[in-house]
Coordinates of C-alpha atoms and ligand atoms in Angstrom, one line a residue:
Chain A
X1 CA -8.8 27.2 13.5
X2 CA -8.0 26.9 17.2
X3 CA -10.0 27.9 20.0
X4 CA -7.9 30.6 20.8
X5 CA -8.7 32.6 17.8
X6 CA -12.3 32.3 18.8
X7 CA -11.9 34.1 22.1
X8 CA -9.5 36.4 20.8
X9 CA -12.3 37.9 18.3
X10 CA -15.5 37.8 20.6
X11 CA -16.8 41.3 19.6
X12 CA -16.8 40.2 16.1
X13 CA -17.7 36.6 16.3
X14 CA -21.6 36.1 15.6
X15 CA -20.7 32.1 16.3
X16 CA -19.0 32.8 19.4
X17 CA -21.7 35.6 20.8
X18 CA -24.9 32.5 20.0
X19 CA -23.1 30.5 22.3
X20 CA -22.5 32.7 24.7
X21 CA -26.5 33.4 24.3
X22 CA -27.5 30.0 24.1
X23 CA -25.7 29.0 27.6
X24 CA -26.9 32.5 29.2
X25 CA -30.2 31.8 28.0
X26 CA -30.0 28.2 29.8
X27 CA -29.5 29.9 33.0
X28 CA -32.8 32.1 32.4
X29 CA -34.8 29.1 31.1
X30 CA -33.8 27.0 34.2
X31 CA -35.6 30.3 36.6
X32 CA -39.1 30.3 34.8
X33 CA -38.5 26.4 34.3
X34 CA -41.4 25.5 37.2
X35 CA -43.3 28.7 35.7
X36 CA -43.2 26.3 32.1
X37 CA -45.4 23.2 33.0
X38 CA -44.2 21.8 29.8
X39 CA -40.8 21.5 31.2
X40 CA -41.0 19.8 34.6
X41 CA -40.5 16.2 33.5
X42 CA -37.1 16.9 32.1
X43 CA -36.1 14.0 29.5
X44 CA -33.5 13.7 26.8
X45 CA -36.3 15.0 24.8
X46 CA -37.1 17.7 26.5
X47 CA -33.9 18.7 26.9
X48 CA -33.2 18.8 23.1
X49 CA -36.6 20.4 22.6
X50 CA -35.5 23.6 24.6
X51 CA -32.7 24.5 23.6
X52 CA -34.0 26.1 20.3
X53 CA -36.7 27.8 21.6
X54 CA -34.0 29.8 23.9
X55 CA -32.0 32.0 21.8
X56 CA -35.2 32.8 19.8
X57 CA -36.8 34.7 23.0
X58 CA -33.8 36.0 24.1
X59 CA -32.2 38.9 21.5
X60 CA -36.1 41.0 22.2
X61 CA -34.8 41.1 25.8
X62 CA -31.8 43.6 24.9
X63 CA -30.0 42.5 22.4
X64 CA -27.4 45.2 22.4
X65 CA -26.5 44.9 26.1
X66 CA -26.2 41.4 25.9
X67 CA -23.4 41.3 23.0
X68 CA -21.8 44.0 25.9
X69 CA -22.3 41.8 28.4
X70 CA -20.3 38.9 26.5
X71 CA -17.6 41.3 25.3
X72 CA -17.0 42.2 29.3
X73 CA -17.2 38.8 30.5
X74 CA -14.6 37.3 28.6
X75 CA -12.5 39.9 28.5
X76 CA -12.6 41.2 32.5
X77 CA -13.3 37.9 34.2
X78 CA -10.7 35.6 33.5
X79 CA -8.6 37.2 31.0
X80 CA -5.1 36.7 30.9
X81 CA -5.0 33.3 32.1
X82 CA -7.6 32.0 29.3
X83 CA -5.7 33.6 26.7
X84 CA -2.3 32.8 27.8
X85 CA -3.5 29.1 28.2
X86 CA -5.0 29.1 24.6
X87 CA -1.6 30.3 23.2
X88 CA 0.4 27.7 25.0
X89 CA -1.9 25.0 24.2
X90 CA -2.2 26.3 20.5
X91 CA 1.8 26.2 20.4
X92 CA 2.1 23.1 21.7
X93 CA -0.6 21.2 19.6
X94 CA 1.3 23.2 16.8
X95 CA 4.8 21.9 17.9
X96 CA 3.1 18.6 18.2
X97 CA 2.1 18.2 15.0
X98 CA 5.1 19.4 13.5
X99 CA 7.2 16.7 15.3
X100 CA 4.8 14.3 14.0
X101 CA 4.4 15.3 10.6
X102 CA 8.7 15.3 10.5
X103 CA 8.5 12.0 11.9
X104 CA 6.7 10.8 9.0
X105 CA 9.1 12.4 7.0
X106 CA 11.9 10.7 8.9
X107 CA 10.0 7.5 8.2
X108 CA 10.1 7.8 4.5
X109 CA 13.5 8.4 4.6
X110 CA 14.5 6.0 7.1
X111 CA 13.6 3.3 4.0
X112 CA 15.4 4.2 1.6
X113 CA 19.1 3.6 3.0
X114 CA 22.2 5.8 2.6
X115 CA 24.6 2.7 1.3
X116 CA 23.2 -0.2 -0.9
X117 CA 25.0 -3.4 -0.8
X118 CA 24.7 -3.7 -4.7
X119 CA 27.4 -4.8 -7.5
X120 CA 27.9 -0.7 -8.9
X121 CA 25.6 0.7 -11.4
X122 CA 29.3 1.7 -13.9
X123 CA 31.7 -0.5 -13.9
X124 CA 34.7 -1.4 -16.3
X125 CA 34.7 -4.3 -18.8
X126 CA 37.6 -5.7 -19.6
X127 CA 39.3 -4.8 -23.3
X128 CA 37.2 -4.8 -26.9
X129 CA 39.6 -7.6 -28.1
X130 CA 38.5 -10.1 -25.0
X131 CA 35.3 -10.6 -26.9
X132 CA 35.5 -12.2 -30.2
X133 CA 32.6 -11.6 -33.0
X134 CA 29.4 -13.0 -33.4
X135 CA 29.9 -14.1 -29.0
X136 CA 27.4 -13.5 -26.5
X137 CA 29.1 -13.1 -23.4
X138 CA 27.4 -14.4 -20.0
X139 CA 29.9 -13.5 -17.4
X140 CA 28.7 -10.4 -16.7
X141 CA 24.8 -11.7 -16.2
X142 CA 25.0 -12.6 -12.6
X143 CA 26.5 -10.0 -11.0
X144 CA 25.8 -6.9 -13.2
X145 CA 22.8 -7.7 -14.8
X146 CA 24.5 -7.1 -18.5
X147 CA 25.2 -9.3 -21.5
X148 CA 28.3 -7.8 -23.6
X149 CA 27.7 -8.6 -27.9
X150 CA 30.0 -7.8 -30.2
X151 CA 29.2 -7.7 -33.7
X152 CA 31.4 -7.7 -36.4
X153 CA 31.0 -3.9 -36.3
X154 CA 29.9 -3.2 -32.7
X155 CA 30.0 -4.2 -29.3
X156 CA 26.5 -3.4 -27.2
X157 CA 25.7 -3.8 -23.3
X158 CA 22.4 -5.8 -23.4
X159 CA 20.1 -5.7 -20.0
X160 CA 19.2 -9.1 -18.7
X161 CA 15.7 -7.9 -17.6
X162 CA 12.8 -9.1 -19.8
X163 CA 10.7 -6.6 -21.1
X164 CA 7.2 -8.6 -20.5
X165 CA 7.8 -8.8 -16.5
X166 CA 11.1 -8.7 -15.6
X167 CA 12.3 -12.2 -15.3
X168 CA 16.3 -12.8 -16.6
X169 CA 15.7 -14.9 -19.8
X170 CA 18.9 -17.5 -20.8
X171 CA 21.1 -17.4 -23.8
X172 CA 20.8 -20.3 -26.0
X173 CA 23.6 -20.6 -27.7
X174 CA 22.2 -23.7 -30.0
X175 CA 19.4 -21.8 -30.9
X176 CA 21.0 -18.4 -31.0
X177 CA 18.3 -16.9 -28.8
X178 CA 17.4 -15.2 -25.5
X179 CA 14.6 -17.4 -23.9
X180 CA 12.8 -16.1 -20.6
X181 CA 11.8 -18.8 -18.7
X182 CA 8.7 -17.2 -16.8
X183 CA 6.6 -16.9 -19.8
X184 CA 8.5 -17.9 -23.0
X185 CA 9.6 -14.4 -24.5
X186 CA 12.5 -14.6 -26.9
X187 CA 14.9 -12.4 -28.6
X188 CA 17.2 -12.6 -30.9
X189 CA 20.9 -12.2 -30.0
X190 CA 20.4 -8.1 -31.6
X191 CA 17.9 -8.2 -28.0
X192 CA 14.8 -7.3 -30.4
X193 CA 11.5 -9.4 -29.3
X194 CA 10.1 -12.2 -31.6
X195 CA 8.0 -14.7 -29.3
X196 CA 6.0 -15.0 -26.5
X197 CA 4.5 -11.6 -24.3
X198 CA 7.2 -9.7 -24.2
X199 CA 6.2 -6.3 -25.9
X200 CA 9.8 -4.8 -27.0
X201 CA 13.1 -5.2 -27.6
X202 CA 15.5 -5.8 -24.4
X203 CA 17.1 -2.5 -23.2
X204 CA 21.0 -1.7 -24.1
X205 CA 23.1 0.3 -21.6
X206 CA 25.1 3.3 -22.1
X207 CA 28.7 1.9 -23.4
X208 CA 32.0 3.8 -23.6
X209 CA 36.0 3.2 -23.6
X210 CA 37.5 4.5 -20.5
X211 CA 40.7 6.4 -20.6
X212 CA 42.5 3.1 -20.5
X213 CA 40.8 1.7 -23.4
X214 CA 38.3 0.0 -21.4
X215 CA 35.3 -0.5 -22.2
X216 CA 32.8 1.5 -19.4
X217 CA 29.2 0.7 -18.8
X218 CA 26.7 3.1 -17.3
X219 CA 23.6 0.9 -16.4
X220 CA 21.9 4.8 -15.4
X221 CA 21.4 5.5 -18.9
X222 CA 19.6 3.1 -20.7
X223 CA 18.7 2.9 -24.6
X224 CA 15.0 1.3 -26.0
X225 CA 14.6 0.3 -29.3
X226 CA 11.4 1.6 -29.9
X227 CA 12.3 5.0 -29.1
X228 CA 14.7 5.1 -31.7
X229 CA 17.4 5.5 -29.4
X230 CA 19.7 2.7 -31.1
X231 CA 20.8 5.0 -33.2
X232 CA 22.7 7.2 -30.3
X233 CA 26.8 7.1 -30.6
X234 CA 26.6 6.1 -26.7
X235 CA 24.4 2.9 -27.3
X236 CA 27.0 0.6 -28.5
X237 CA 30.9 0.9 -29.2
X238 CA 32.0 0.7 -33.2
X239 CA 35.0 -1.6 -33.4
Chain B
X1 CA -17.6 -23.1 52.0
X2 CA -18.7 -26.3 50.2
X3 CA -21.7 -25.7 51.6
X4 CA -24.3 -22.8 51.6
X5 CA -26.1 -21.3 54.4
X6 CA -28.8 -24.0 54.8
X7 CA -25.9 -26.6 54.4
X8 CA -27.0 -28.4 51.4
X9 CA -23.4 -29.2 49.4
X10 CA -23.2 -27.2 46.2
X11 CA -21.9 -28.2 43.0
X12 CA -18.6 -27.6 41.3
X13 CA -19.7 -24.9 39.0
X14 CA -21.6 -22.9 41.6
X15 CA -18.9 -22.9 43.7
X16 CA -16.2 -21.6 41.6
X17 CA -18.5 -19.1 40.4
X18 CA -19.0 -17.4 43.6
X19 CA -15.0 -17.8 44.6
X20 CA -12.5 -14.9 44.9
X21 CA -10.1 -15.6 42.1
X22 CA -13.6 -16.2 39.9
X23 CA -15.2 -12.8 40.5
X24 CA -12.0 -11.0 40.5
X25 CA -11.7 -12.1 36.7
X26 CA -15.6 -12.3 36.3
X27 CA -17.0 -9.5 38.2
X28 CA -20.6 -10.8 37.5
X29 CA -20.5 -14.4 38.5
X30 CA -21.5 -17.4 36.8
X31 CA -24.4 -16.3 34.5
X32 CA -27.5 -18.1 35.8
X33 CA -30.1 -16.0 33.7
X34 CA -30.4 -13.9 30.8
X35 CA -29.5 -10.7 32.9
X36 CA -26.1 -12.7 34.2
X37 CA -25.7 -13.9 30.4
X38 CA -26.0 -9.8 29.0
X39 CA -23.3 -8.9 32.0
X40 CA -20.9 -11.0 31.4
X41 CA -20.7 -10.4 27.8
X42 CA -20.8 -6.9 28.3
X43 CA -18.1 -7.0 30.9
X44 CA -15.4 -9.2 29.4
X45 CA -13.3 -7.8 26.4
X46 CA -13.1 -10.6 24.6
X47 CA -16.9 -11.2 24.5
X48 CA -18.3 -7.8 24.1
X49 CA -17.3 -7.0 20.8
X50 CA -20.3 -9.2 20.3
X51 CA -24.0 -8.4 20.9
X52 CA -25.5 -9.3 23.9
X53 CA -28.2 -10.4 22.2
X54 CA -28.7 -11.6 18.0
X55 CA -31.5 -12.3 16.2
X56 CA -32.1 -15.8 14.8
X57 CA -31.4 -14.9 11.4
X58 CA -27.8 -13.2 12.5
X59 CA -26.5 -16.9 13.3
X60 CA -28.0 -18.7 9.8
X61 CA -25.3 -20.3 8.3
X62 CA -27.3 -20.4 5.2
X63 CA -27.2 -16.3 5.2
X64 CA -24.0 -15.7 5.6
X65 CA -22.0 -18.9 5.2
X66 CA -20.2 -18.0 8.1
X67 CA -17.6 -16.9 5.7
X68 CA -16.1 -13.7 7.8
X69 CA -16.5 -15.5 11.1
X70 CA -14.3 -18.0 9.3
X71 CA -11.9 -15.7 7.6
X72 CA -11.4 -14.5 11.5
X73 CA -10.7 -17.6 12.6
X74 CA -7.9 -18.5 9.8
X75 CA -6.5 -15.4 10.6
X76 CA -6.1 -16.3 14.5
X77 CA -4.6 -20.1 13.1
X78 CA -2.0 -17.9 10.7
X79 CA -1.3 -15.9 13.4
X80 CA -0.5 -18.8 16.1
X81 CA 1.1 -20.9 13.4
X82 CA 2.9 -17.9 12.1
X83 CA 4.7 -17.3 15.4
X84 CA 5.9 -20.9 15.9
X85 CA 7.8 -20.7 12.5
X86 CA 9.8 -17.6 13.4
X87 CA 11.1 -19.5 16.3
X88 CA 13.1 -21.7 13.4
X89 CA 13.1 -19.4 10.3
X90 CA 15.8 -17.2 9.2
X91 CA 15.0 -14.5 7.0
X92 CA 18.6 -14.5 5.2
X93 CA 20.1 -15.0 1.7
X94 CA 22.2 -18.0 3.7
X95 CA 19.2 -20.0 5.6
X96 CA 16.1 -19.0 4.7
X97 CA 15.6 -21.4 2.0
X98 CA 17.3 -24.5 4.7
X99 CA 15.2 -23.3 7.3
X100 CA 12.4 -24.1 5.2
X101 CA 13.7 -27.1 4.7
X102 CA 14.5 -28.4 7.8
X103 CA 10.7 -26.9 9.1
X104 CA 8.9 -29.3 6.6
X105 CA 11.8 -32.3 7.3
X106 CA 13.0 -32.1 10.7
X107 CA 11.3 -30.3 12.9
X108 CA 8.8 -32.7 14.7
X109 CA 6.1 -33.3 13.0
X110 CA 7.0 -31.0 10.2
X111 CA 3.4 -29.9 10.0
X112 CA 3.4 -26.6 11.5
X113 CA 4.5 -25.2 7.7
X114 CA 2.0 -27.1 6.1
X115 CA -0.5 -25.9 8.2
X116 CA 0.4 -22.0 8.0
X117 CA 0.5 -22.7 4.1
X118 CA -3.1 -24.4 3.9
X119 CA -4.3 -21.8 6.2
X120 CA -3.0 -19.0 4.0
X121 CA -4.4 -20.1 1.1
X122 CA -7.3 -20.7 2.4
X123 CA -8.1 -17.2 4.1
X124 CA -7.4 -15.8 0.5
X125 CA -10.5 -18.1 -0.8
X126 CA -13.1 -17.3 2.5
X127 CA -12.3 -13.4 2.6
X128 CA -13.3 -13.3 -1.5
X129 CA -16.4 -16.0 -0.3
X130 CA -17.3 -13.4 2.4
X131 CA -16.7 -10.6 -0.1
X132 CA -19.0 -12.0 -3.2
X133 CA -22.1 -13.1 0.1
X134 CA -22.0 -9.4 1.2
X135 CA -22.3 -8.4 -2.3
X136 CA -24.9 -11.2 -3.4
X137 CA -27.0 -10.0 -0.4
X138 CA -26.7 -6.5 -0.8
X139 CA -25.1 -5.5 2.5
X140 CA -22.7 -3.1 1.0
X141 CA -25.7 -0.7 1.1
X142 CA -26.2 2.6 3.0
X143 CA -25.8 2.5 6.2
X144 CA -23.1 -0.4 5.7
X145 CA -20.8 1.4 3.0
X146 CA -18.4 2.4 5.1
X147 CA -17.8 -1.1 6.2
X148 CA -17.4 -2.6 2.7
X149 CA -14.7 0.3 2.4
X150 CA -13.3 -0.8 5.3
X151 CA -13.8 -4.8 4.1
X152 CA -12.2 -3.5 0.6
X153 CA -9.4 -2.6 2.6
X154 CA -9.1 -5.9 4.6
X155 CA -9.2 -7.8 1.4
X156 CA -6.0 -6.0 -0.2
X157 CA -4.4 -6.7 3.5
X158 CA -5.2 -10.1 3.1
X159 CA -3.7 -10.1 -0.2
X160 CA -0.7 -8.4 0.7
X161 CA -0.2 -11.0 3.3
X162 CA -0.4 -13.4 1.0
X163 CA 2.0 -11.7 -1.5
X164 CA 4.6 -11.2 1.2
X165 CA 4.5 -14.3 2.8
X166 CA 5.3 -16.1 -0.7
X167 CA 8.6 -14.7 -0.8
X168 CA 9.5 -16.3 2.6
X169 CA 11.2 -19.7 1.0
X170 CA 13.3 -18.5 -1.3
X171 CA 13.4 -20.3 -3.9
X172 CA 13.1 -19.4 -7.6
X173 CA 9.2 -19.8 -7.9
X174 CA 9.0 -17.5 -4.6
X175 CA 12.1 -15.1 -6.2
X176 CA 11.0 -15.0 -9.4
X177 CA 7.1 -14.5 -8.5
X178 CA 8.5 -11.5 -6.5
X179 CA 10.3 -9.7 -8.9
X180 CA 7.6 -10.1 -11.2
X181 CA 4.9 -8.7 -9.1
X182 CA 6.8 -6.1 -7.8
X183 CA 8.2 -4.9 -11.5
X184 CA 3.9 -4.0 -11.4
X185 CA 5.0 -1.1 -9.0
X186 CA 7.7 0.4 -11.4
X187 CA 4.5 1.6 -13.5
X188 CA 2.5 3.0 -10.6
X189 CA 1.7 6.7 -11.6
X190 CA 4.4 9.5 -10.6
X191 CA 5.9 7.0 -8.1
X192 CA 7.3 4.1 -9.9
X193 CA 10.2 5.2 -12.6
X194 CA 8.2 4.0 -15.2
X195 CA 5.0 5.1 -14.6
X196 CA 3.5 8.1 -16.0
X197 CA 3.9 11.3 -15.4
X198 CA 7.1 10.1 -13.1
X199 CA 8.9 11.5 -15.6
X200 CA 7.6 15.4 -14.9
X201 CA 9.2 14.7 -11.3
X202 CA 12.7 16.3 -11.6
X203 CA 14.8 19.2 -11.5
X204 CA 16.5 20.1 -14.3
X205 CA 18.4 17.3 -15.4
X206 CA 18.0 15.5 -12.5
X207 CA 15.2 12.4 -12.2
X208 CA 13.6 12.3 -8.6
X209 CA 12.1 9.4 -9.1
X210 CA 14.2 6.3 -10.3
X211 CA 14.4 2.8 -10.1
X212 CA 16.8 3.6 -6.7
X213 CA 14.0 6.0 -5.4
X214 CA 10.6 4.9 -6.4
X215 CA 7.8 2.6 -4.4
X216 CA 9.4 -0.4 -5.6
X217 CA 13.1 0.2 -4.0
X218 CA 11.2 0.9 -0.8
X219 CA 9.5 -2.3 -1.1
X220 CA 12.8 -4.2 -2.2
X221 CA 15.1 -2.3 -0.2
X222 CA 17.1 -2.4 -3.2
X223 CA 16.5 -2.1 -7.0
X224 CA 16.2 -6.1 -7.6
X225 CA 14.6 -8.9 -5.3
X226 CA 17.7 -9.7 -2.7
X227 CA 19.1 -9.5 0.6
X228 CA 17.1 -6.3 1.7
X229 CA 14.0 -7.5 -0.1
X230 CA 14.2 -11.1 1.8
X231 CA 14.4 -9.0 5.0
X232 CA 12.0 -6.4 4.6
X233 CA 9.1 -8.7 3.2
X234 CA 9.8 -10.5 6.7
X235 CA 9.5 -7.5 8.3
X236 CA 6.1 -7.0 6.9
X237 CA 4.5 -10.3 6.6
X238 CA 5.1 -11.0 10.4
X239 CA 4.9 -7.5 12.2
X240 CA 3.5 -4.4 9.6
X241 CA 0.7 -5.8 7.9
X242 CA -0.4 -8.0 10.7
X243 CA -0.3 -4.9 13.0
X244 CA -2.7 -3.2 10.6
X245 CA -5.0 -5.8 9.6
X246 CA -5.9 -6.4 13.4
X247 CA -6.5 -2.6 13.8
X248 CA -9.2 -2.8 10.5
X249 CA -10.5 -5.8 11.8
X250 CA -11.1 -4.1 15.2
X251 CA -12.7 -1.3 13.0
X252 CA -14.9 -4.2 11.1
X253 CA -16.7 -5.7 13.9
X254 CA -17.3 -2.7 15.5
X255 CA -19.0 -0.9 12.7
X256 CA -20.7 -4.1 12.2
X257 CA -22.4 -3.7 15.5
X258 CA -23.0 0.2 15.0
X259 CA -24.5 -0.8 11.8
X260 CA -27.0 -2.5 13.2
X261 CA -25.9 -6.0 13.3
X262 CA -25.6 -7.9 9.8
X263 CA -28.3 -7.4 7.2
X264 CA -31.7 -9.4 7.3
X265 CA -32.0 -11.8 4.4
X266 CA -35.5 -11.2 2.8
Ligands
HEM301 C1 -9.8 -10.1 6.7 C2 -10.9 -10.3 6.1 C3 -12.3 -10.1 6.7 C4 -12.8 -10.6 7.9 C5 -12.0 -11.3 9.0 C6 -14.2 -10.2 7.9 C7 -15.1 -10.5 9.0 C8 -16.4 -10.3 9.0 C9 -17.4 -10.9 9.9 C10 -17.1 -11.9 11.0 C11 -18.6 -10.4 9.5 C12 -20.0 -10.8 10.1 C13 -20.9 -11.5 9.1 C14 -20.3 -12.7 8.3 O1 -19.6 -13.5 8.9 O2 -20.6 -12.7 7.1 C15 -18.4 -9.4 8.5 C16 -19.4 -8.7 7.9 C17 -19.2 -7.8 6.8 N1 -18.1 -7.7 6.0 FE1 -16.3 -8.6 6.4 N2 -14.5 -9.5 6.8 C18 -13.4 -9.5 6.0 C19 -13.3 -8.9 4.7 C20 -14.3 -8.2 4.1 C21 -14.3 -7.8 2.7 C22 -13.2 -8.1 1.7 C23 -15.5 -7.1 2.5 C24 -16.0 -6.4 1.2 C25 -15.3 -5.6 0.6 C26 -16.2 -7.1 3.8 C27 -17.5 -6.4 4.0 C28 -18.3 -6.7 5.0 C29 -19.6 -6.1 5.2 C30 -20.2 -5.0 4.4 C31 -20.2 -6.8 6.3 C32 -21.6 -6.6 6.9 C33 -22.4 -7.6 6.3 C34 -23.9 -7.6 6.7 O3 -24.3 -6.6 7.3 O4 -24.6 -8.6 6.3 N3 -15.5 -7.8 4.7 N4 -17.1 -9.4 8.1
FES302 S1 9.0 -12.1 -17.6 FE1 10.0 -12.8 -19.3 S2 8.4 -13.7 -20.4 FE2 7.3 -12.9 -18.7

């Protein structure tokens, strides 16, 4: 992976002993280079053109002292110091990268942020009895995203957020409707879809009475329609 | 030094060319042949980004339309424009929308808006003109793939700019487009709450990824189109995604060049 671990394994390293050839090999070629007349105009070409040719004539020469050769070199003439440099740089590229890499990390996190500045995802309701039957009540649309409904035998926590693309439709009282005004989706006061893209019923939230007989909505838990998951004691509150 | 050695006077040009402060900045002089032309391009950084030398065909308008030369030059406009309004816009709840306001009716000339607008919409149009002429002629092909990968890439920048910048007045077309378009990243696979597979993400009982955890609360800041979101579009739109575009760009015209200059029609 690193340098290092080339030099560490030379005796076993067929990659590492063909270099060690190859630049060896150089040094011989360069000797008989006048004795070659094919190489005394040295160009790119030429250049290129020889080094091939070099480690094919050189293993006949003696092959088995050479890999010796290599083996000695790198191990007696500048040992400790090429070693010791490989380690260090190996741990620091290694330490480097780790710091980066945790930066990354630290960038991730860095965007998602410890405290939001949001109305609460649970909050209390008021009392059953401060909504009458057959109401839709708004005041709870702006900040919390929720329309209360009470039924004559139920009150349900409706999300505002339209199912098509998540504009906030409007109640319309005279028409007894939800109507989103981005693309025309309506639903009937129960939240199920009847017009325009929307492609199911708005989402109720989780709805429960408090220990002080309030009425407590979870906006964690949510409850679709299509899922059959209106049926769940926790979707609306029987009154 | 108005004069040269046989004391003829010399004109302006000539002079100013062979100055100090002129070949300190120019090394190579005024170019007086081809040789001084191919110098100075290769020695300024502005310049040499461009060949020294093109053929005819390179510079036919009819080839290329000059549609990515222009989608450059739109981009240098945004950018110049784009600075002026930050010395008067506010990216907050409170002023952003006013500060829009006053930009179109107060500051002088009020144009300066109008012009970054225009300009944005009309680097969306060239970059898909430039896109659909490298197509029609072809020039995605080897060896030139990389740089329509690297175009692709540019073109969803573009877009991005475009998409962020939208948000920037505030108002309920810009809100609601917003929330709209970024309710598209709640469904990206395993990293919007409701996308697939999102779902397999947890431990035990626990969901990793929801909606105040997922791509689309990094993007908002917050799990609807507010205060953070206002901010952090800014953010983006004027430092992030310029910052990056820039860097492909850089990438673009230099690959053109490796490429082998732009395609020859046939
Ligand atoms: C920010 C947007 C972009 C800018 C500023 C830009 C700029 C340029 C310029 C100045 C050229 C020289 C030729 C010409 O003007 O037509 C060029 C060529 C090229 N562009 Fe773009 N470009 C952009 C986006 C794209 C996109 C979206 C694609 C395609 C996905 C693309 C793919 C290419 C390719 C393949 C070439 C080489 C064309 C050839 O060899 O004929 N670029 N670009
Ligand atoms: S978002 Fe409500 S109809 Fe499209």
């Amino acid at each position: 992976m690193f340098p290092m671990d080339k030099h560490k394994n030379i005796p076993n390293d067929v990659n590492n002993a063909e270099e060690n050839e190859q630049i060896s090999g150089q040094t011989d070629e360069i000797s008989s280079d006048s004795a070659n007349p094919k190489m005394d105009s040295v160009d790119e070409q030429n250049l290129d053109s020889k080094k091939p040719e070099v480690p094919k004539g050189e293993p006949e020469k003696n092959p088995a002292q050479k890999r010796a050769s290599i083996g000695k070199g790198s191990i007696f003439v500048e040992p400790i110091k090429r070693r010791s440099f490989f380690s260090w740089l190996t741990l620091a590229w290694l330490a480097f990268t780790a710091a980066t890499g945790t930066f990354f990390g630290i960038m991730l996190r860095f965007m998602f942020p410890n405290v939001l500045f949001e109305p609460k995802q649970t909050f209390k309701a008021g009392y059953p009895d401060d909504y009458s039957v057959g109401d839709v009540t708004t005041s709870l649309k702006e900040k919390y995203g929720v329309w209360i409904v009470r039924s004559t035998e139920e009150i349900y926590a409706l999300s505002t957020v339209c199912t098509h693309l998540g504009c906030t439709p409007n109640w319309l009282k005279n028409e007894n409707k939800f109507k989103c005004p981005c693309h025309g989706s309506g639903f009937r006061k129960t939240g199920i879809n009847f017009e325009g893209p929307a492609p199911r019923p708005l989402e109720r939230f989780k709805i429960t009475l408090a220990n002080d007989g309030q009425i407590f909505i979870d906006k964690t838990k949510k409850y679709a329609y299509e899922k059959g998951q209106w049926s769940d004691p926790e979707s609306f509150l029987r009154v | 030094m108005a004069k040269d050695q046989k004391g003829k006077k010399r004109g302006f040009i000539s002079r100013l060319g062979d100055s100090q402060v002129w070949k300190s900045i120019i090394r190579t002089g005024v170019p007086r042949n081809r040789r001084g032309r191919m110098f100075s391009v290769l020695n300024s950084v502005f310049l040499h980004l461009h060949p020294v030398r093109m053929p005819r065909h390179a510079v036919r308008l009819k080839y290329t339309w000059c549609a990515g030369g222009l989608s450059f030059y739109i981009f240098c406009v945004l950018t110049i424009t784009g600075i002026l309004l930050m010395f008067y816009y506010r990216p907050t709840v409170e002023y952003a929308y006013t500060d829009i306001m006053d930009l179109s009716e107060q500051v002088p000339l009020g144009i300066m808006r109008e012009i970054h607008r225009w300009a944005a919409h009309l680097m969306v149009i060239t970059v898909w003109i430039h896109m659909f002429r490298v197509f029609m002629t072809g020039s995605y092909k080897p060896p030139r793939e990389f740089n329509w990968m690297v175009g692709v890439i540019l073109l969803v920048l573009t877009l991005l700019l475009s998409f962020t910048g939208y948000l920037l007045p505030w108002d309920q077309l810009a809100i609601w487009a917003i929330t709209v378009g970024t309710n598209m990243a709640r469904a990206t696979p395993f990293l919007g709450h409701e996308g697939p597979g999102a779902a397999l993400l947890s431990i035990g009982d626990i969901n990793l990824v929801h909606a105040g955890s997922d791509v689309r609360f990094a993007l908002l800041g917050g799990r609807f189109v507010g205060e953070a979101a206002l901010l952090r579009f800014y953010v983006l739109h004027c430092i992030g995604f310029p910052f990056i575009i820039i860097i492909f760009m850089a990438i673009h015209f230099w690959r053109i060049r490796k490429d082998g200059g732009i395609t020859t029609p046939v």
